[in-house]
Amino acid sequence: AAGVIQSPRHLIKEKRETATLKCYPIPRHDTVYWYQQGPGQDPQFLISFYEKMQSDKGSIPDRFSAQQFSDYHSELNMSSLELGDSALYFCASSFGQGVSPLHFGNGTRLTVT
Amino acid sequence: QKEVEQDPGPLSVPEGAIVSLNCTYSNSAFQYFMWYRQYSRKGPELLMYTYSSGNKEDGRFTAQVDKSSKYISLFIRDSQPSDSATYLCAMCRDNYGQNFVFGPGTRLSVLP
């Protein structure tokens, strides 16, 4: 079965650079979530979109922005990168506005040097 | 106090053992409960999903929810070395699928 696709798998950036992470949800899933996971930590919710509109916002820094496009894929844009932004970034998708379990991609590992 | 508590382990068991993983939570508004398995450098993989008190079984896995005690469990029967991973419980407050809250995860090692 098709899963959530994230690209790139690995990304190395320098401080103050920008990065763009992409997420392609499971077909027919209309809700996308972004999470940040530090080493040994549980995933921390950043932001979510339902039907191309922002539906919820968590601990996402102002330096980050995201959007969901007409084909339901989503991009997380990160600017003025800091060393502390180094983490695994996961995208998850689900179907519908009602409760539906999240299905995660394998993440993008961002390293800021 | 975190909303969801989970023993981080590590938990080591011999192959074939029954494993019990647990989470407690403080917010009685949580209605939907999930268990995820996460291998190193991979995304969390959904194992079980339930919204009612009681037991739900799927193969070697049984999820148990006790809303009155705010306690959920995941049992793994006949554990295998391939079950070695971090297990995260997750729960959701409301009917709109937002605000999923994760436990910190329990690292499990099944020794051959």
mmCIF file of C-alpha atoms in Angstrom:
data_model
loop_
_atom_site.group_PDB
_atom_site.id
_atom_site.type_symbol
_atom_site.label_atom_id
_atom_site.label_comp_id
_atom_site.label_asym_id
_atom_site.label_seq_id
_atom_site.Cartn_x
_atom_site.Cartn_y
_atom_site.Cartn_z
ATOM 1 C CA ALA A 1 0.000 0.000 0.000
ATOM 2 C CA ALA A 2 1.133 3.529 -0.724
ATOM 3 C CA GLY A 3 2.611 5.341 2.230
ATOM 4 C CA VAL A 4 3.486 8.911 3.092
ATOM 5 C CA ILE A 5 6.466 10.047 1.042
ATOM 6 C CA GLN A 6 8.884 12.629 2.345
ATOM 7 C CA SER A 7 11.791 14.248 0.602
ATOM 8 C CA PRO A 8 14.620 14.669 0.972
ATOM 9 C CA ARG A 9 15.565 11.901 3.409
ATOM 10 C CA HIS A 10 18.606 13.791 4.609
ATOM 11 C CA LEU A 11 19.468 17.476 4.450
ATOM 12 C CA ILE A 12 22.524 19.320 5.675
ATOM 13 C CA LYS A 13 22.369 23.085 5.939
ATOM 14 C CA GLU A 14 24.426 25.811 7.533
ATOM 15 C CA LYS A 15 23.188 28.284 10.107
ATOM 16 C CA ARG A 16 21.028 31.067 8.685
ATOM 17 C CA GLU A 17 20.292 29.088 5.512
ATOM 18 C CA THR A 18 16.827 28.051 4.398
ATOM 19 C CA ALA A 19 15.399 24.581 3.861
ATOM 20 C CA THR A 20 12.273 23.195 2.233
ATOM 21 C CA LEU A 21 10.862 19.816 3.201
ATOM 22 C CA LYS A 22 8.230 18.096 1.089
ATOM 23 C CA CYS A 23 5.496 15.649 2.009
ATOM 24 C CA TYR A 24 3.225 13.612 -0.235
ATOM 25 C CA PRO A 25 0.326 12.118 1.743
ATOM 26 C CA ILE A 26 -1.317 8.769 1.220
ATOM 27 C CA PRO A 27 -3.700 9.011 -1.766
ATOM 28 C CA ARG A 28 -7.140 10.359 -0.744
ATOM 29 C CA HIS A 29 -5.806 11.623 2.576
ATOM 30 C CA ASP A 30 -6.729 15.269 2.904
ATOM 31 C CA THR A 31 -5.082 16.156 6.223
ATOM 32 C CA VAL A 32 -1.369 16.642 6.706
ATOM 33 C CA TYR A 33 0.536 17.099 9.950
ATOM 34 C CA TRP A 34 4.144 18.144 10.540
ATOM 35 C CA TYR A 35 6.080 16.961 13.570
ATOM 36 C CA GLN A 36 9.591 17.585 14.862
ATOM 37 C CA GLN A 37 11.386 14.846 16.785
ATOM 38 C CA GLY A 38 14.624 15.465 18.625
ATOM 39 C CA PRO A 39 16.940 12.615 19.688
ATOM 40 C CA GLY A 40 15.233 10.406 22.262
ATOM 41 C CA GLN A 41 12.140 12.593 22.307
ATOM 42 C CA ASP A 42 8.540 12.072 21.301
ATOM 43 C CA PRO A 43 7.266 13.864 18.185
ATOM 44 C CA GLN A 44 6.295 17.482 18.779
ATOM 45 C CA PHE A 45 3.401 18.830 16.744
ATOM 46 C CA LEU A 46 4.223 21.807 14.531
ATOM 47 C CA ILE A 47 1.301 22.491 12.218
ATOM 48 C CA SER A 48 -1.492 20.777 10.316
ATOM 49 C CA PHE A 49 -3.609 21.362 7.225
ATOM 50 C CA TYR A 50 -7.035 20.131 6.209
ATOM 51 C CA GLU A 51 -8.225 20.630 2.670
ATOM 52 C CA LYS A 52 -5.405 23.073 1.954
ATOM 53 C CA MET A 53 -6.246 25.300 4.917
ATOM 54 C CA GLN A 54 -4.234 25.521 8.112
ATOM 55 C CA SER A 55 -6.249 23.646 10.717
ATOM 56 C CA ASP A 56 -4.072 23.748 13.805
ATOM 57 C CA LYS A 57 -0.809 25.218 14.967
ATOM 58 C CA GLY A 58 1.553 23.875 17.575
ATOM 59 C CA SER A 59 5.055 24.825 18.591
ATOM 60 C CA ILE A 60 6.144 26.005 15.179
ATOM 61 C CA PRO A 61 8.688 28.850 15.241
ATOM 62 C CA ASP A 62 7.839 32.031 13.365
ATOM 63 C CA ARG A 63 10.840 31.293 11.133
ATOM 64 C CA PHE A 64 8.963 28.292 9.747
ATOM 65 C CA SER A 65 5.993 28.308 7.430
ATOM 66 C CA ALA A 66 4.062 25.618 5.659
ATOM 67 C CA GLN A 67 1.334 25.161 3.140
ATOM 68 C CA GLN A 68 -0.734 22.447 1.517
ATOM 69 C CA PHE A 69 -1.182 22.533 -2.232
ATOM 70 C CA SER A 70 -4.080 21.638 -4.507
ATOM 71 C CA ASP A 71 -2.749 18.090 -4.939
ATOM 72 C CA TYR A 72 -2.628 17.806 -1.108
ATOM 73 C CA HIS A 73 1.121 17.637 -0.885
ATOM 74 C CA SER A 74 2.651 19.906 1.707
ATOM 75 C CA GLU A 75 5.885 21.810 2.110
ATOM 76 C CA LEU A 76 7.556 23.014 5.281
ATOM 77 C CA ASN A 77 9.755 26.045 4.727
ATOM 78 C CA MET A 78 12.383 26.796 7.313
ATOM 79 C CA SER A 79 14.393 30.011 7.277
ATOM 80 C CA SER A 80 17.250 31.447 9.349
ATOM 81 C CA LEU A 81 18.142 27.951 10.426
ATOM 82 C CA GLU A 82 19.618 27.481 13.874
ATOM 83 C CA LEU A 83 21.674 24.632 15.300
ATOM 84 C CA GLY A 84 18.695 23.699 17.469
ATOM 85 C CA ASP A 85 16.604 23.016 14.383
ATOM 86 C CA SER A 86 18.590 19.827 13.781
ATOM 87 C CA ALA A 87 16.045 17.038 14.172
ATOM 88 C CA LEU A 88 13.921 14.507 12.383
ATOM 89 C CA TYR A 89 10.934 16.115 10.708
ATOM 90 C CA PHE A 90 7.982 13.847 10.135
ATOM 91 C CA CYS A 91 4.956 14.357 8.021
ATOM 92 C CA ALA A 92 1.803 12.390 8.754
ATOM 93 C CA SER A 93 -1.468 12.184 6.898
ATOM 94 C CA SER A 94 -4.988 11.136 7.703
ATOM 95 C CA PHE A 95 -8.384 11.101 6.057
ATOM 96 C CA GLY A 96 -11.228 13.381 6.900
ATOM 97 C CA GLN A 97 -12.077 15.960 9.491
ATOM 98 C CA GLY A 98 -13.112 13.370 12.026
ATOM 99 C CA VAL A 99 -10.637 11.434 14.074
ATOM 100 C CA SER A 100 -8.541 9.176 11.928
ATOM 101 C CA PRO A 101 -5.200 7.714 13.001
ATOM 102 C CA LEU A 102 -2.090 9.357 11.663
ATOM 103 C CA HIS A 103 0.125 7.570 9.163
ATOM 104 C CA PHE A 104 3.719 8.773 9.221
ATOM 105 C CA GLY A 105 6.389 9.056 6.590
ATOM 106 C CA ASN A 106 9.972 8.056 7.300
ATOM 107 C CA GLY A 107 10.995 11.609 7.937
ATOM 108 C CA THR A 108 13.621 14.078 6.814
ATOM 109 C CA ARG A 109 16.740 14.265 8.929
ATOM 110 C CA LEU A 110 17.869 17.870 9.008
ATOM 111 C CA THR A 111 21.338 18.681 10.240
ATOM 112 C CA VAL A 112 22.271 22.319 10.735
ATOM 113 C CA THR A 113 26.002 23.002 11.033
ATOM 114 C CA GLN B 1 3.415 16.948 34.852
ATOM 115 C CA LYS B 2 3.141 15.797 31.244
ATOM 116 C CA GLU B 3 -0.292 14.925 29.929
ATOM 117 C CA VAL B 4 0.856 11.449 28.939
ATOM 118 C CA GLU B 5 3.336 9.437 30.989
ATOM 119 C CA GLN B 6 5.169 6.394 29.736
ATOM 120 C CA ASP B 7 8.096 4.490 31.209
ATOM 121 C CA PRO B 8 10.994 5.154 28.803
ATOM 122 C CA GLY B 9 12.662 1.839 29.571
ATOM 123 C CA PRO B 10 14.765 0.339 28.198
ATOM 124 C CA LEU B 11 12.833 -2.875 28.656
ATOM 125 C CA SER B 12 14.646 -6.110 27.825
ATOM 126 C CA VAL B 13 12.822 -9.428 27.539
ATOM 127 C CA PRO B 14 13.726 -12.874 26.195
ATOM 128 C CA GLU B 15 12.262 -14.047 22.911
ATOM 129 C CA GLY B 16 8.810 -15.559 23.376
ATOM 130 C CA ALA B 17 7.951 -13.497 26.455
ATOM 131 C CA ILE B 18 4.734 -11.553 26.890
ATOM 132 C CA VAL B 19 5.468 -7.840 26.879
ATOM 133 C CA SER B 20 3.324 -5.270 28.663
ATOM 134 C CA LEU B 21 3.700 -1.609 27.719
ATOM 135 C CA ASN B 22 1.726 1.050 29.545
ATOM 136 C CA CYS B 23 0.741 4.692 29.453
ATOM 137 C CA THR B 24 -1.132 6.829 31.922
ATOM 138 C CA TYR B 25 -2.767 10.116 31.139
ATOM 139 C CA SER B 26 -4.238 12.969 33.092
ATOM 140 C CA ASN B 27 -6.749 14.522 30.701
ATOM 141 C CA SER B 28 -10.135 12.791 30.842
ATOM 142 C CA ALA B 29 -11.015 14.490 27.543
ATOM 143 C CA PHE B 30 -8.819 12.034 25.653
ATOM 144 C CA GLN B 31 -11.115 9.748 23.721
ATOM 145 C CA TYR B 32 -9.010 8.052 21.052
ATOM 146 C CA PHE B 33 -5.946 5.973 21.721
ATOM 147 C CA MET B 34 -3.220 4.672 19.453
ATOM 148 C CA TRP B 35 -0.033 2.681 19.689
ATOM 149 C CA TYR B 36 2.848 3.269 17.318
ATOM 150 C CA ARG B 37 6.055 1.311 16.790
ATOM 151 C CA GLN B 38 9.136 3.234 15.734
ATOM 152 C CA TYR B 39 12.300 1.621 14.498
ATOM 153 C CA SER B 40 15.506 3.626 14.577
ATOM 154 C CA ARG B 41 15.615 6.323 11.876
ATOM 155 C CA LYS B 42 12.110 5.441 10.692
ATOM 156 C CA GLY B 43 8.724 7.047 11.080
ATOM 157 C CA PRO B 44 6.241 5.825 13.685
ATOM 158 C CA GLU B 45 4.156 2.935 12.341
ATOM 159 C CA LEU B 46 0.540 2.606 13.477
ATOM 160 C CA LEU B 47 -0.079 -0.660 15.337
ATOM 161 C CA MET B 48 -3.420 -0.294 17.088
ATOM 162 C CA TYR B 49 -6.210 2.257 17.268
ATOM 163 C CA THR B 50 -9.167 2.247 19.643
ATOM 164 C CA TYR B 51 -11.640 4.654 21.160
ATOM 165 C CA SER B 52 -13.477 2.608 23.736
ATOM 166 C CA SER B 53 -12.625 1.011 27.011
ATOM 167 C CA GLY B 54 -11.869 -2.675 26.817
ATOM 168 C CA ASN B 55 -9.620 -4.865 24.740
ATOM 169 C CA LYS B 56 -8.833 -4.914 21.040
ATOM 170 C CA GLU B 57 -6.804 -7.739 19.557
ATOM 171 C CA ASP B 58 -4.827 -7.906 16.328
ATOM 172 C CA GLY B 59 -2.606 -10.916 15.877
ATOM 173 C CA ARG B 60 0.024 -10.958 18.609
ATOM 174 C CA PHE B 61 -0.974 -7.473 19.788
ATOM 175 C CA THR B 62 -3.705 -6.555 22.284
ATOM 176 C CA ALA B 63 -4.566 -2.981 23.178
ATOM 177 C CA GLN B 64 -6.364 -2.355 26.441
ATOM 178 C CA VAL B 65 -8.001 0.894 27.520
ATOM 179 C CA ASP B 66 -9.300 1.695 30.992
ATOM 180 C CA LYS B 67 -10.768 5.185 30.843
ATOM 181 C CA SER B 68 -11.845 5.148 34.477
ATOM 182 C CA SER B 69 -8.217 4.706 35.535
ATOM 183 C CA LYS B 70 -6.815 6.760 32.640
ATOM 184 C CA TYR B 71 -4.559 3.859 31.744
ATOM 185 C CA ILE B 72 -3.813 2.136 28.472
ATOM 186 C CA SER B 73 -1.718 -0.927 27.728
ATOM 187 C CA LEU B 74 -0.265 -2.769 24.784
ATOM 188 C CA PHE B 75 0.464 -6.481 25.173
ATOM 189 C CA ILE B 76 2.729 -8.333 22.778
ATOM 190 C CA ARG B 77 2.499 -12.130 22.864
ATOM 191 C CA ASP B 78 5.288 -14.430 21.705
ATOM 192 C CA SER B 79 7.656 -11.489 21.353
ATOM 193 C CA GLN B 80 10.239 -11.651 18.573
ATOM 194 C CA PRO B 81 13.602 -9.915 18.119
ATOM 195 C CA SER B 82 11.952 -7.998 15.253
ATOM 196 C CA ASP B 83 9.659 -6.403 17.859
ATOM 197 C CA SER B 84 12.678 -4.529 19.233
ATOM 198 C CA ALA B 85 11.772 -0.883 18.735
ATOM 199 C CA THR B 86 10.416 2.142 20.562
ATOM 200 C CA TYR B 87 6.689 1.994 21.284
ATOM 201 C CA LEU B 88 4.794 5.262 21.498
ATOM 202 C CA CYS B 89 1.306 5.658 22.836
ATOM 203 C CA ALA B 90 -0.718 8.515 21.397
ATOM 204 C CA MET B 91 -4.084 9.958 22.228
ATOM 205 C CA CYS B 92 -6.409 12.535 20.830
ATOM 206 C CA ARG B 93 -8.562 15.040 22.665
ATOM 207 C CA ASP B 94 -11.300 15.920 20.278
ATOM 208 C CA ASN B 95 -13.350 14.833 17.363
ATOM 209 C CA TYR B 96 -11.417 16.814 14.807
ATOM 210 C CA GLY B 97 -8.239 14.793 14.845
ATOM 211 C CA GLN B 98 -6.094 17.640 16.033
ATOM 212 C CA ASN B 99 -4.009 17.739 19.115
ATOM 213 C CA PHE B 100 -2.652 14.254 19.045
ATOM 214 C CA VAL B 101 -0.457 13.893 22.125
ATOM 215 C CA PHE B 102 2.334 11.359 22.231
ATOM 216 C CA GLY B 103 3.940 9.632 25.152
ATOM 217 C CA PRO B 104 7.751 9.735 25.284
ATOM 218 C CA GLY B 105 8.000 6.120 24.127
ATOM 219 C CA THR B 106 9.303 2.893 25.668
ATOM 220 C CA ARG B 107 12.381 1.313 24.142
ATOM 221 C CA LEU B 108 11.938 -2.465 23.938
ATOM 222 C CA SER B 109 14.646 -5.036 23.272
ATOM 223 C CA VAL B 110 13.663 -8.653 22.638
ATOM 224 C CA LEU B 111 16.719 -10.840 23.087
ATOM 225 C CA PRO B 112 17.089 -14.019 20.993
#
